[in-house]
Amino acid sequence: MTRIFSGIKPTGHLTLGNYLGALRRWAEVDQYRADALFSVVDLHALTVEHDPARVRRLSRQAATLMLAAGLDPELCTVFVQSHVDEHARLSYLLECTATDGELRRMIQFKEKGAQARAAGQSVRLSLLTYPVLMAADILAYGTDEVPVGEDQTQHVELTRDLAVRFNQRYGHTFTVPKATHPPVAARVMDLQDPTSKMGKSHQSGSGIVYLLDDADVVRKKIMRAVTDSGLEVEYDREGKPGIANLLEVLAACSGGNPIELAGAYESYGALKKDTAEAVVELLRPVRERHARLASDSGHVEEVLRKGAERARGMARPRVDAAYRAIGLLPR
């Protein structure tokens, strides 16, 4: 059976982009077709300045929302990354396999490093090496497929390179995975800046629909979305990024095609109104299930405990094999 690994970083409240680009597909497709592992990758949240209490709070919230989105712990493995030591154990071996040049070429390192420097902050070494930790997340489980957004494809390619290199140097140890992308709304854009991804860690939330926003807030944010010059509703990602973003969101909510949907509208206002209502109805059951789960924290903790136990059982034999292959004495 195909094995899938993917994760969500608890650096901010989860957004509509997280749901349409990842969570919904995990719940509706991936957990049924594969042996799937889904993790709150909390170690990745430590690569930048952070408040420890907030990381813990967002980690719990992310896990609860993953379950609220429909992940079934009877069908898939839901766990917190730091609860499985094999991630950090394997990461060091892969740091000994990667090169400085490979990591410095990573686009996200360049972008986030520049942001940190602009804010007067130092750039943490972990920001440079976290793609190796991501590779360890994937390779520890013999993963075949990694559902990711387009911005993470470069990291999966690095993972593939490290797996091949390790196998060639030390003997076959790792499965070489591939990245997979959902067909629509894989990269939902900010409603106020449709040339930028809707990111959960943005300073301003005016262009971001959060999964726990109430219905009126969702409607207000979408009705205030930036549009483009001209009056014609057409799907043109380059020429009309604002309208294209709304059409893609509506298509993802309704199962339609953004090009075909464009022909049904004569005004931006009508498109915004229908998009807002579609998003409200899409997120309503998620918010309701989250409220029920959040009131029973013991249940969520038990799911995460069992998930980590199961993940540990999957990862440990392969990581132990990697330790032996690279030349370390067995314990």
Tab-separated table of N, CA and C in Angstrom, residues 109 123 231 260 262 265 279 284 312:
chain	number	residue	atom	x	y	z
A	109	PHE	N	14.832	29.488	2.495
A	109	PHE	CA	15.890	29.984	3.380
A	109	PHE	C	16.266	31.414	2.999
A	123	VAL	N	19.689	35.163	12.016
A	123	VAL	CA	19.162	34.021	11.269
A	123	VAL	C	19.640	32.749	11.958
A	231	LEU	N	-13.952	45.551	-15.699
A	231	LEU	CA	-15.206	45.071	-15.125
A	231	LEU	C	-15.529	43.635	-15.499
A	260	GLU	N	-14.838	28.049	-16.394
A	260	GLU	CA	-16.278	27.968	-16.659
A	260	GLU	C	-17.074	28.852	-15.715
A	262	ALA	N	-16.201	31.651	-14.426
A	262	ALA	CA	-16.064	33.058	-14.794
A	262	ALA	C	-17.181	33.499	-15.726
A	265	TYR	N	-20.657	35.019	-14.339
A	265	TYR	CA	-20.742	36.260	-13.564
A	265	TYR	C	-20.558	37.486	-14.446
A	279	VAL	N	-17.578	29.627	0.955
A	279	VAL	CA	-16.551	29.398	1.973
A	279	VAL	C	-17.190	29.222	3.345
A	284	ARG	N	-18.260	25.651	7.869
A	284	ARG	CA	-19.188	25.520	8.994
A	284	ARG	C	-19.021	24.189	9.738
A	312	ARG	N	6.207	5.871	15.917
A	312	ARG	CA	7.507	5.437	16.436
A	312	ARG	C	7.806	4.008	16.013
